[in-house]
Every structure is written in structure tokens, then in C-alpha cells.
């Protein structure tokens, strides 16, 4: 069976929701992953949402989250996925499994322990982050200092905190080792690190974590908080994926029937859809060969609405990949892309790019 790599999607869905508010796209295609962005996009203005993922295990995860979202009140949902204590997650699962496809039921029947411990932490990446965060917090930073960091109310306070507690060889070495290619080789297949040297991942994360603390407000950065503590910031506005807020949860439940989950490659899915007004493509152009990218871009143009569409892409490598893929068919919104890159809180991407198909 395939593996779940992302129980949660480490992409800041505030960006997609900002684009929705600006462009008013009603027919949207997005990548499935852990489902957080998809559920966070479900609102009353949306007409349809195609959620595509080639990995059957990721689709099984999204199916289970969808079934739980439909059947459970918010607090019960949070308990089921592992964000709150629960009496019996397996008991809850038995009440939900009738709503799942045969493939999803087969997956979860063979992964009962993951349900029991909470599915929001069952992915490979989530287990890696758990290892990293536990070591950074317990052995290097300390729980009290984590609380001090998230109590900072100004950028000057954050920078002073970094200078006092994190601007040292002990912290820097720990981050680089814990996120090194060697460490990640215990979690991911070799293909995932094929473009990286031994130190590249460690260098990348050391720089990203520093930037998150000295350049961006941490008060609502649930990505950083969860890395260090394993928990969202439930008591703060924008401290969780949008669909886990009171209003976001109600909106997702109210509009869940607009969501179509497709277990296929994006390339295959694009052959089956039309009239798409927004393509939210995660970082798919970080992978594969340029010829595959160009073919996919061609299919996206055919699947796009005749009135135009936007394309959003993130990149870990920051190599300006979106423009050459679409060529003259896409007008990159340079200033907006710069703003979105600065807004991204996930510490995973060097570049966020948005363009309009022309």
C-alpha cells in the first residue's frame, strides 16, 4: 500500500483564500495532500472544488477527514484527528467508515494504530517534524523559552529573543543535523533528496526558521508553533488552518458537497475538467522533467475558463519555475507574488508565484 507523507499540508492557505477574495474564482482545482487547504477553501461563493492527488493513501486520509467533518461537531473532530484528548478514536472511526470508499476502508483497517493516535500526525513528514521539534524544544530551547517566543508582541522582541536564545552554534548545529539529508533519508525515499547535497536541507531550514522569527510575526505562526510543540495555536486568530476555526468549520461543513476528490495525477485530472478559474498547484513543478511541466501547462490552459484563470505555485528552490513553464501564456503578477512570498508562514518555500493565464 502507498504511504501518507503529509497528514497536514504545510502551506499557508491564507494565500489561497486571499486570492479567492481578490479574484472570486468559483471553479477551483487544488492539490489534495493533507486536505487542509481544500477544506479551508470551501465557502458559500465557491461553485466547485476539484481536489486531486495521485497517492491513494493521501486520498484515504482526505476521505476520512471529510467523513469526520460531516459527522462530527468541531470539538469532536479536533479530538478525533488528535488535536484534543479523545475517549476512543477507533470507536469514532467505526461510526465513520461506512461513508468511506472500499479503498479508503482497506487502508484504514490496516492502519488502526494511526487512527488511535490521531490522524493529524500520521504522515511521514509529521513524524519527521515531531522528531525535530521534540529535540529542539526539549534538548536545546526549553518549553519555557518556547512560551516566551510566542509571547513576543513586536518584531524587536522577536529579534532580541533570537539573539539571546538561538543565535549560537548549539541551536544552529541541532537544526542543521536534524533536518540534514542524512536524517531525512530515514523517512523519505532517495528520490526526494536527489537534487540536494548533504548540507542543503539543513542550510535551508536553518535560514527559514531564522527568517520566520526575525522577519515575520510569530504570534499566529502555527507552523512554527507546531514544529516546536506539536500543537496548533487554537486560542489565536489565524492560529490554525482556516477550516479548524469556528467559522471555517461551519463553512466547510455547509459546502462540503462542492468538493470532488480525484485519485489521479494532475496531468490525468486536467483531461477531465473544464472551466477552471483557479489552479492552486502546490509545488508540483519542483518535481519531474521540464517536458512534463510544459505538457501539464498546456493541459491547464485547455482546462481553464474562457474568461481566464489564475495559477498559483510554490517552490522550495526559488528558481522562477512558473514563468518558463507557461511562457507567454501566463502573465506573472510580480508585486503580488512578492507579497505572497512574504506572507507564507510555513517555512517550506523560497518562492510563491501567481500569474494570470492570457
mmCIF file of N, CA and C in Angstrom, residues 210-324:
data_model
loop_
_atom_site.group_PDB
_atom_site.id
_atom_site.type_symbol
_atom_site.label_atom_id
_atom_site.label_comp_id
_atom_site.label_asym_id
_atom_site.label_seq_id
_atom_site.Cartn_x
_atom_site.Cartn_y
_atom_site.Cartn_z
ATOM 1 N N UNK A 210 15.059 30.928 10.961
ATOM 2 C CA UNK A 210 15.537 32.250 11.379
ATOM 3 C C UNK A 210 14.669 33.343 10.775
ATOM 4 N N UNK A 211 14.367 33.246 9.500
ATOM 5 C CA UNK A 211 13.543 34.249 8.838
ATOM 6 C C UNK A 211 12.160 34.332 9.468
ATOM 7 N N UNK A 212 11.601 33.188 9.840
ATOM 8 C CA UNK A 212 10.271 33.164 10.455
ATOM 9 C C UNK A 212 10.251 33.912 11.781
ATOM 10 N N UNK A 213 11.390 33.948 12.466
ATOM 11 C CA UNK A 213 11.443 34.588 13.778
ATOM 12 C C UNK A 213 11.881 36.045 13.700
ATOM 13 N N UNK A 214 12.826 36.368 12.845
ATOM 14 C CA UNK A 214 13.357 37.738 12.823
ATOM 15 C C UNK A 214 12.683 38.635 11.787
ATOM 16 N N UNK A 215 11.893 38.038 10.856
ATOM 17 C CA UNK A 215 11.317 38.847 9.774
ATOM 18 C C UNK A 215 9.798 38.828 9.710
ATOM 19 N N UNK A 216 9.144 37.900 10.407
ATOM 20 C CA UNK A 216 7.704 37.774 10.321
ATOM 21 C C UNK A 216 7.115 37.618 11.726
ATOM 22 N N UNK A 217 5.915 38.134 11.970
ATOM 23 C CA UNK A 217 5.296 37.944 13.286
ATOM 24 C C UNK A 217 5.084 36.463 13.595
ATOM 25 N N UNK A 218 5.421 36.048 14.807
ATOM 26 C CA UNK A 218 5.247 34.646 15.188
ATOM 27 C C UNK A 218 3.929 34.407 15.914
ATOM 28 N N UNK A 219 3.229 35.469 16.289
ATOM 29 C CA UNK A 219 2.068 35.334 17.168
ATOM 30 C C UNK A 219 1.040 34.331 16.650
ATOM 31 N N UNK A 220 0.840 34.278 15.324
ATOM 32 C CA UNK A 220 -0.137 33.357 14.756
ATOM 33 C C UNK A 220 0.510 32.301 13.853
ATOM 34 N N UNK A 221 1.827 32.142 13.943
ATOM 35 C CA UNK A 221 2.503 31.180 13.056
ATOM 36 C C UNK A 221 2.365 29.767 13.619
ATOM 37 N N UNK A 222 1.258 29.127 13.264
ATOM 38 C CA UNK A 222 1.018 27.790 13.793
ATOM 39 C C UNK A 222 1.971 26.762 13.202
ATOM 40 N N UNK A 223 2.585 27.038 12.072
ATOM 41 C CA UNK A 223 3.578 26.123 11.509
ATOM 42 C C UNK A 223 4.799 26.038 12.432
ATOM 43 N N UNK A 224 5.289 27.175 12.866
ATOM 44 C CA UNK A 224 6.432 27.194 13.780
ATOM 45 C C UNK A 224 6.044 26.632 15.143
ATOM 46 N N UNK A 225 4.875 27.006 15.642
ATOM 47 C CA UNK A 225 4.441 26.515 16.941
ATOM 48 C C UNK A 225 4.266 25.007 16.923
ATOM 49 N N UNK A 226 3.712 24.490 15.844
ATOM 50 C CA UNK A 226 3.517 23.045 15.801
ATOM 51 C C UNK A 226 4.840 22.300 15.646
ATOM 52 N N UNK A 227 5.778 22.881 14.908
ATOM 53 C CA UNK A 227 7.097 22.266 14.816
ATOM 54 C C UNK A 227 7.710 22.112 16.206
ATOM 55 N N UNK A 228 7.591 23.144 17.031
ATOM 56 C CA UNK A 228 8.253 23.141 18.341
ATOM 57 C C UNK A 228 7.449 22.448 19.431
ATOM 58 N N UNK A 229 6.123 22.394 19.284
ATOM 59 C CA UNK A 229 5.292 21.853 20.370
ATOM 60 C C UNK A 229 4.377 20.711 19.944
ATOM 61 N N UNK A 230 4.169 20.553 18.622
ATOM 62 C CA UNK A 230 3.228 19.547 18.151
ATOM 63 C C UNK A 230 1.781 20.004 18.198
ATOM 64 N N UNK A 231 1.541 21.284 18.458
ATOM 65 C CA UNK A 231 0.166 21.779 18.612
ATOM 66 C C UNK A 231 -0.060 23.034 17.781
ATOM 67 N N UNK A 232 -1.314 23.215 17.316
ATOM 68 C CA UNK A 232 -1.718 24.466 16.706
ATOM 69 C C UNK A 232 -1.913 25.538 17.786
ATOM 70 N N UNK A 233 -2.126 26.766 17.345
ATOM 71 C CA UNK A 233 -2.412 27.885 18.244
ATOM 72 C C UNK A 233 -3.915 28.132 18.255
ATOM 73 N N UNK A 234 -4.652 27.239 18.883
ATOM 74 C CA UNK A 234 -6.114 27.272 18.803
ATOM 75 C C UNK A 234 -6.716 28.519 19.417
ATOM 76 N N UNK A 235 -6.008 29.173 20.311
ATOM 77 C CA UNK A 235 -6.575 30.324 21.004
ATOM 78 C C UNK A 235 -6.282 31.643 20.296
ATOM 79 N N UNK A 236 -5.698 31.586 19.079
ATOM 80 C CA UNK A 236 -5.333 32.812 18.376
ATOM 81 C C UNK A 236 -5.959 32.840 16.975
ATOM 82 N N UNK A 237 -6.351 34.027 16.561
ATOM 83 C CA UNK A 237 -6.881 34.180 15.205
ATOM 84 C C UNK A 237 -5.817 33.776 14.199
ATOM 85 N N UNK A 238 -6.203 33.015 13.186
ATOM 86 C CA UNK A 238 -5.285 32.500 12.165
ATOM 87 C C UNK A 238 -4.231 31.579 12.754
ATOM 88 N N UNK A 239 -4.502 31.007 13.939
ATOM 89 C CA UNK A 239 -3.544 30.108 14.577
ATOM 90 C C UNK A 239 -3.750 28.651 14.236
ATOM 91 N N UNK A 240 -4.643 28.370 13.283
ATOM 92 C CA UNK A 240 -4.886 27.019 12.778
ATOM 93 C C UNK A 240 -5.189 27.130 11.282
ATOM 94 N N UNK A 241 -5.184 26.008 10.551
ATOM 95 C CA UNK A 241 -5.765 26.055 9.208
ATOM 96 C C UNK A 241 -7.184 26.622 9.304
ATOM 97 N N UNK A 242 -7.584 27.393 8.319
ATOM 98 C CA UNK A 242 -8.842 28.150 8.412
ATOM 99 C C UNK A 242 -10.044 27.265 8.715
ATOM 100 N N UNK A 243 -10.060 26.043 8.187
ATOM 101 C CA UNK A 243 -11.245 25.206 8.357
ATOM 102 C C UNK A 243 -11.406 24.707 9.794
ATOM 103 N N UNK A 244 -10.380 24.865 10.626
ATOM 104 C CA UNK A 244 -10.480 24.426 12.014
ATOM 105 C C UNK A 244 -10.954 25.532 12.950
ATOM 106 N N UNK A 245 -11.127 26.751 12.442
ATOM 107 C CA UNK A 245 -11.736 27.807 13.244
ATOM 108 C C UNK A 245 -13.244 27.549 13.331
ATOM 109 N N UNK A 246 -13.904 28.217 14.255
ATOM 110 C CA UNK A 246 -15.357 28.033 14.389
ATOM 111 C C UNK A 246 -16.082 28.331 13.076
ATOM 112 N N UNK A 247 -15.814 29.505 12.506
ATOM 113 C CA UNK A 247 -16.489 29.896 11.272
ATOM 114 C C UNK A 247 -16.044 29.035 10.094
ATOM 115 N N UNK A 248 -14.757 28.747 10.030
ATOM 116 C CA UNK A 248 -14.227 27.936 8.928
ATOM 117 C C UNK A 248 -14.785 26.529 8.923
ATOM 118 N N UNK A 249 -14.968 25.967 10.104
ATOM 119 C CA UNK A 249 -15.514 24.612 10.194
ATOM 120 C C UNK A 249 -16.966 24.580 9.730
ATOM 121 N N UNK A 250 -17.718 25.573 10.177
ATOM 122 C CA UNK A 250 -19.120 25.648 9.750
ATOM 123 C C UNK A 250 -19.223 25.835 8.247
ATOM 124 N N UNK A 251 -18.338 26.650 7.670
ATOM 125 C CA UNK A 251 -18.352 26.893 6.226
ATOM 126 C C UNK A 251 -17.987 25.631 5.465
ATOM 127 N N UNK A 252 -16.974 24.917 5.935
ATOM 128 C CA UNK A 252 -16.561 23.682 5.257
ATOM 129 C C UNK A 252 -17.680 22.650 5.285
ATOM 130 N N UNK A 253 -18.329 22.493 6.411
ATOM 131 C CA UNK A 253 -19.429 21.520 6.510
ATOM 132 C C UNK A 253 -20.581 21.908 5.589
ATOM 133 N N UNK A 254 -20.873 23.194 5.551
ATOM 134 C CA UNK A 254 -22.011 23.686 4.762
ATOM 135 C C UNK A 254 -21.777 23.499 3.268
ATOM 136 N N UNK A 255 -20.512 23.496 2.848
ATOM 137 C CA UNK A 255 -20.194 23.469 1.419
ATOM 138 C C UNK A 255 -19.443 22.213 0.986
ATOM 139 N N UNK A 256 -19.450 21.183 1.828
ATOM 140 C CA UNK A 256 -18.631 20.005 1.568
ATOM 141 C C UNK A 256 -19.027 19.284 0.280
ATOM 142 N N UNK A 257 -20.289 19.386 -0.114
ATOM 143 C CA UNK A 257 -20.743 18.693 -1.321
ATOM 144 C C UNK A 257 -20.163 19.304 -2.602
ATOM 145 N N UNK A 258 -19.574 20.473 -2.506
ATOM 146 C CA UNK A 258 -18.946 21.098 -3.675
ATOM 147 C C UNK A 258 -17.578 20.500 -3.990
ATOM 148 N N UNK A 259 -17.076 19.664 -3.092
ATOM 149 C CA UNK A 259 -15.730 19.115 -3.218
ATOM 150 C C UNK A 259 -15.752 17.757 -3.902
ATOM 151 N N UNK A 260 -14.938 17.618 -4.946
ATOM 152 C CA UNK A 260 -14.778 16.347 -5.660
ATOM 153 C C UNK A 260 -13.337 15.876 -5.498
ATOM 154 N N UNK A 261 -13.162 14.719 -4.882
ATOM 155 C CA UNK A 261 -11.824 14.156 -4.663
ATOM 156 C C UNK A 261 -11.478 13.223 -5.809
ATOM 157 N N UNK A 262 -10.328 13.466 -6.450
ATOM 158 C CA UNK A 262 -9.905 12.688 -7.619
ATOM 159 C C UNK A 262 -8.557 12.042 -7.325
ATOM 160 N N UNK A 263 -8.526 10.713 -7.370
ATOM 161 C CA UNK A 263 -7.271 9.975 -7.174
ATOM 162 C C UNK A 263 -6.633 9.722 -8.536
ATOM 163 N N UNK A 264 -5.813 10.685 -8.971
ATOM 164 C CA UNK A 264 -5.114 10.562 -10.246
ATOM 165 C C UNK A 264 -3.980 11.566 -10.250
ATOM 166 N N UNK A 265 -3.150 11.509 -11.270
ATOM 167 C CA UNK A 265 -2.154 12.560 -11.441
ATOM 168 C C UNK A 265 -2.855 13.848 -11.867
ATOM 169 N N UNK A 266 -2.194 14.965 -11.646
ATOM 170 C CA UNK A 266 -2.765 16.240 -12.097
ATOM 171 C C UNK A 266 -2.927 16.212 -13.609
ATOM 172 N N UNK A 267 -1.950 15.648 -14.287
ATOM 173 C CA UNK A 267 -1.979 15.551 -15.745
ATOM 174 C C UNK A 267 -3.239 14.827 -16.214
ATOM 175 N N UNK A 268 -3.554 13.695 -15.598
ATOM 176 C CA UNK A 268 -4.748 12.936 -15.975
ATOM 177 C C UNK A 268 -6.019 13.692 -15.608
ATOM 178 N N UNK A 269 -6.007 14.315 -14.453
ATOM 179 C CA UNK A 269 -7.193 15.039 -13.998
ATOM 180 C C UNK A 269 -7.538 16.187 -14.940
ATOM 181 N N UNK A 270 -6.525 16.886 -15.445
ATOM 182 C CA UNK A 270 -6.775 18.030 -16.312
ATOM 183 C C UNK A 270 -7.479 17.643 -17.600
ATOM 184 N N UNK A 271 -7.384 16.382 -17.981
ATOM 185 C CA UNK A 271 -8.092 15.911 -19.172
ATOM 186 C C UNK A 271 -9.595 15.804 -18.944
ATOM 187 N N UNK A 272 -10.020 15.870 -17.685
ATOM 188 C CA UNK A 272 -11.424 15.613 -17.352
ATOM 189 C C UNK A 272 -12.175 16.843 -16.865
ATOM 190 N N UNK A 273 -11.496 17.985 -16.747
ATOM 191 C CA UNK A 273 -12.152 19.171 -16.192
ATOM 192 C C UNK A 273 -12.144 20.311 -17.205
ATOM 193 N N UNK A 274 -13.103 21.204 -17.062
ATOM 194 C CA UNK A 274 -13.185 22.400 -17.912
ATOM 195 C C UNK A 274 -13.640 23.579 -17.070
ATOM 196 N N UNK A 275 -13.415 24.776 -17.592
ATOM 197 C CA UNK A 275 -13.932 25.972 -16.949
ATOM 198 C C UNK A 275 -13.286 26.321 -15.623
ATOM 199 N N UNK A 276 -12.066 25.825 -15.382
ATOM 200 C CA UNK A 276 -11.389 26.081 -14.107
ATOM 201 C C UNK A 276 -10.924 27.543 -14.062
ATOM 202 N N UNK A 277 -11.192 28.211 -12.964
ATOM 203 C CA UNK A 277 -10.833 29.624 -12.824
ATOM 204 C C UNK A 277 -9.619 29.853 -11.923
ATOM 205 N N UNK A 278 -9.220 28.827 -11.177
ATOM 206 C CA UNK A 278 -8.030 28.944 -10.331
ATOM 207 C C UNK A 278 -7.376 27.575 -10.198
ATOM 208 N N UNK A 279 -6.073 27.537 -10.460
ATOM 209 C CA UNK A 279 -5.273 26.324 -10.297
ATOM 210 C C UNK A 279 -4.301 26.570 -9.141
ATOM 211 N N UNK A 280 -4.514 25.887 -8.028
ATOM 212 C CA UNK A 280 -3.621 26.002 -6.876
ATOM 213 C C UNK A 280 -2.759 24.738 -6.837
ATOM 214 N N UNK A 281 -1.525 24.868 -7.319
ATOM 215 C CA UNK A 281 -0.735 23.694 -7.722
ATOM 216 C C UNK A 281 0.388 23.315 -6.766
ATOM 217 N N UNK A 282 0.328 23.792 -5.516
ATOM 218 C CA UNK A 282 1.347 23.429 -4.537
ATOM 219 C C UNK A 282 2.727 23.669 -5.131
ATOM 220 N N UNK A 283 3.616 22.674 -5.086
ATOM 221 C CA UNK A 283 4.966 22.830 -5.654
ATOM 222 C C UNK A 283 5.250 21.763 -6.705
ATOM 223 N N UNK A 284 4.251 21.446 -7.535
ATOM 224 C CA UNK A 284 4.397 20.316 -8.447
ATOM 225 C C UNK A 284 5.522 20.505 -9.463
ATOM 226 N N UNK A 285 5.894 21.744 -9.754
ATOM 227 C CA UNK A 285 6.965 21.960 -10.725
ATOM 228 C C UNK A 285 8.355 21.875 -10.091
ATOM 229 N N UNK A 286 8.408 21.597 -8.787
ATOM 230 C CA UNK A 286 9.681 21.256 -8.143
ATOM 231 C C UNK A 286 10.100 19.838 -8.493
ATOM 232 N N UNK A 287 9.187 19.077 -9.089
ATOM 233 C CA UNK A 287 9.420 17.660 -9.364
ATOM 234 C C UNK A 287 9.268 17.393 -10.861
ATOM 235 N N UNK A 288 9.908 16.344 -11.336
ATOM 236 C CA UNK A 288 9.729 15.922 -12.711
ATOM 237 C C UNK A 288 10.597 16.674 -13.700
ATOM 238 N N UNK A 289 10.403 16.368 -14.970
ATOM 239 C CA UNK A 289 11.218 16.906 -16.070
ATOM 240 C C UNK A 289 10.517 18.105 -16.701
ATOM 241 N N UNK A 290 11.281 19.082 -17.199
ATOM 242 C CA UNK A 290 10.661 20.254 -17.843
ATOM 243 C C UNK A 290 9.667 19.912 -18.935
ATOM 244 N N UNK A 291 9.903 18.847 -19.681
ATOM 245 C CA UNK A 291 8.962 18.470 -20.735
ATOM 246 C C UNK A 291 7.608 18.068 -20.151
ATOM 247 N N UNK A 292 7.631 17.417 -18.981
ATOM 248 C CA UNK A 292 6.382 17.069 -18.308
ATOM 249 C C UNK A 292 5.664 18.330 -17.827
ATOM 250 N N UNK A 293 6.436 19.285 -17.344
ATOM 251 C CA UNK A 293 5.851 20.539 -16.875
ATOM 252 C C UNK A 293 5.146 21.262 -18.006
ATOM 253 N N UNK A 294 5.788 21.329 -19.150
ATOM 254 C CA UNK A 294 5.203 22.038 -20.293
ATOM 255 C C UNK A 294 3.933 21.356 -20.780
ATOM 256 N N UNK A 295 3.927 20.017 -20.765
ATOM 257 C CA UNK A 295 2.725 19.291 -21.168
ATOM 258 C C UNK A 295 1.574 19.569 -20.204
ATOM 259 N N UNK A 296 1.890 19.587 -18.908
ATOM 260 C CA UNK A 296 0.863 19.868 -17.914
ATOM 261 C C UNK A 296 0.328 21.293 -18.073
ATOM 262 N N UNK A 297 1.226 22.237 -18.334
ATOM 263 C CA UNK A 297 0.796 23.621 -18.536
ATOM 264 C C UNK A 297 -0.148 23.740 -19.725
ATOM 265 N N UNK A 298 0.156 23.000 -20.779
ATOM 266 C CA UNK A 298 -0.724 23.012 -21.946
ATOM 267 C C UNK A 298 -2.110 22.497 -21.620
ATOM 268 N N UNK A 299 -2.181 21.456 -20.818
ATOM 269 C CA UNK A 299 -3.483 20.917 -20.424
ATOM 270 C C UNK A 299 -4.228 21.885 -19.498
ATOM 271 N N UNK A 300 -3.485 22.568 -18.644
ATOM 272 C CA UNK A 300 -4.126 23.554 -17.769
ATOM 273 C C UNK A 300 -4.760 24.673 -18.589
ATOM 274 N N UNK A 301 -4.074 25.102 -19.632
ATOM 275 C CA UNK A 301 -4.636 26.156 -20.486
ATOM 276 C C UNK A 301 -5.937 25.695 -21.126
ATOM 277 N N UNK A 302 -5.987 24.434 -21.553
ATOM 278 C CA UNK A 302 -7.201 23.910 -22.168
ATOM 279 C C UNK A 302 -8.332 23.758 -21.151
ATOM 280 N N UNK A 303 -7.966 23.443 -19.910
ATOM 281 C CA UNK A 303 -8.978 23.240 -18.872
ATOM 282 C C UNK A 303 -9.461 24.542 -18.263
ATOM 283 N N UNK A 304 -8.777 25.641 -18.561
ATOM 284 C CA UNK A 304 -9.092 26.930 -17.940
ATOM 285 C C UNK A 304 -10.387 27.519 -18.489
ATOM 286 N N UNK A 305 -10.986 28.348 -17.699
ATOM 287 C CA UNK A 305 -12.181 29.077 -18.116
ATOM 288 C C UNK A 305 -11.864 29.995 -19.294
ATOM 289 N N UNK A 306 -12.820 30.147 -20.181
ATOM 290 C CA UNK A 306 -12.639 31.055 -21.312
ATOM 291 C C UNK A 306 -12.490 32.502 -20.848
ATOM 292 N N UNK A 307 -12.950 32.790 -19.641
ATOM 293 C CA UNK A 307 -12.839 34.138 -19.081
ATOM 294 C C UNK A 307 -11.506 34.372 -18.383
ATOM 295 N N UNK A 308 -10.624 33.348 -18.396
ATOM 296 C CA UNK A 308 -9.327 33.489 -17.763
ATOM 297 C C UNK A 308 -9.228 32.706 -16.466
ATOM 298 N N UNK A 309 -8.005 32.549 -15.980
ATOM 299 C CA UNK A 309 -7.763 31.789 -14.755
ATOM 300 C C UNK A 309 -6.455 32.242 -14.142
ATOM 301 N N UNK A 310 -6.321 31.976 -12.852
ATOM 302 C CA UNK A 310 -5.055 32.250 -12.175
ATOM 303 C C UNK A 310 -4.351 30.929 -11.864
ATOM 304 N N UNK A 311 -3.035 30.994 -11.766
ATOM 305 C CA UNK A 311 -2.217 29.832 -11.423
ATOM 306 C C UNK A 311 -1.333 30.224 -10.252
ATOM 307 N N UNK A 312 -1.357 29.413 -9.207
ATOM 308 C CA UNK A 312 -0.513 29.635 -8.037
ATOM 309 C C UNK A 312 0.447 28.471 -7.883
ATOM 310 N N UNK A 313 1.717 28.795 -7.653
ATOM 311 C CA UNK A 313 2.725 27.748 -7.462
ATOM 312 C C UNK A 313 3.715 28.176 -6.393
ATOM 313 N N UNK A 314 4.111 27.224 -5.563
ATOM 314 C CA UNK A 314 5.157 27.440 -4.570
ATOM 315 C C UNK A 314 6.401 26.663 -4.985
ATOM 316 N N UNK A 315 7.569 27.126 -4.543
ATOM 317 C CA UNK A 315 8.801 26.409 -4.858
ATOM 318 C C UNK A 315 9.766 26.443 -3.679
ATOM 319 N N UNK A 316 10.303 25.286 -3.360
ATOM 320 C CA UNK A 316 11.347 25.196 -2.341
ATOM 321 C C UNK A 316 12.669 25.744 -2.861
ATOM 322 N N UNK A 317 12.810 25.799 -4.176
ATOM 323 C CA UNK A 317 14.099 26.136 -4.768
ATOM 324 C C UNK A 317 14.187 27.589 -5.223
ATOM 325 N N UNK A 318 13.057 28.264 -5.362
ATOM 326 C CA UNK A 318 13.067 29.670 -5.718
ATOM 327 C C UNK A 318 13.723 29.962 -7.043
ATOM 328 N N UNK A 319 13.425 29.155 -8.045
ATOM 329 C CA UNK A 319 14.122 29.262 -9.327
ATOM 330 C C UNK A 319 13.256 29.859 -10.430
ATOM 331 N N UNK A 320 12.187 30.541 -10.089
ATOM 332 C CA UNK A 320 11.344 31.164 -11.099
ATOM 333 C C UNK A 320 10.759 30.168 -12.074
ATOM 334 N N UNK A 321 10.218 29.057 -11.543
ATOM 335 C CA UNK A 321 9.814 27.952 -12.417
ATOM 336 C C UNK A 321 8.513 28.183 -13.177
ATOM 337 N N UNK A 322 7.632 29.022 -12.651
ATOM 338 C CA UNK A 322 6.316 29.139 -13.264
ATOM 339 C C UNK A 322 6.367 29.832 -14.619
ATOM 340 N N UNK A 323 7.154 30.892 -14.740
ATOM 341 C CA UNK A 323 7.200 31.656 -15.990
ATOM 342 C C UNK A 323 7.659 30.823 -17.186
ATOM 343 N N UNK A 324 8.782 30.077 -17.099
ATOM 344 C CA UNK A 324 9.203 29.300 -18.264
ATOM 345 C C UNK A 324 8.265 28.149 -18.607
#
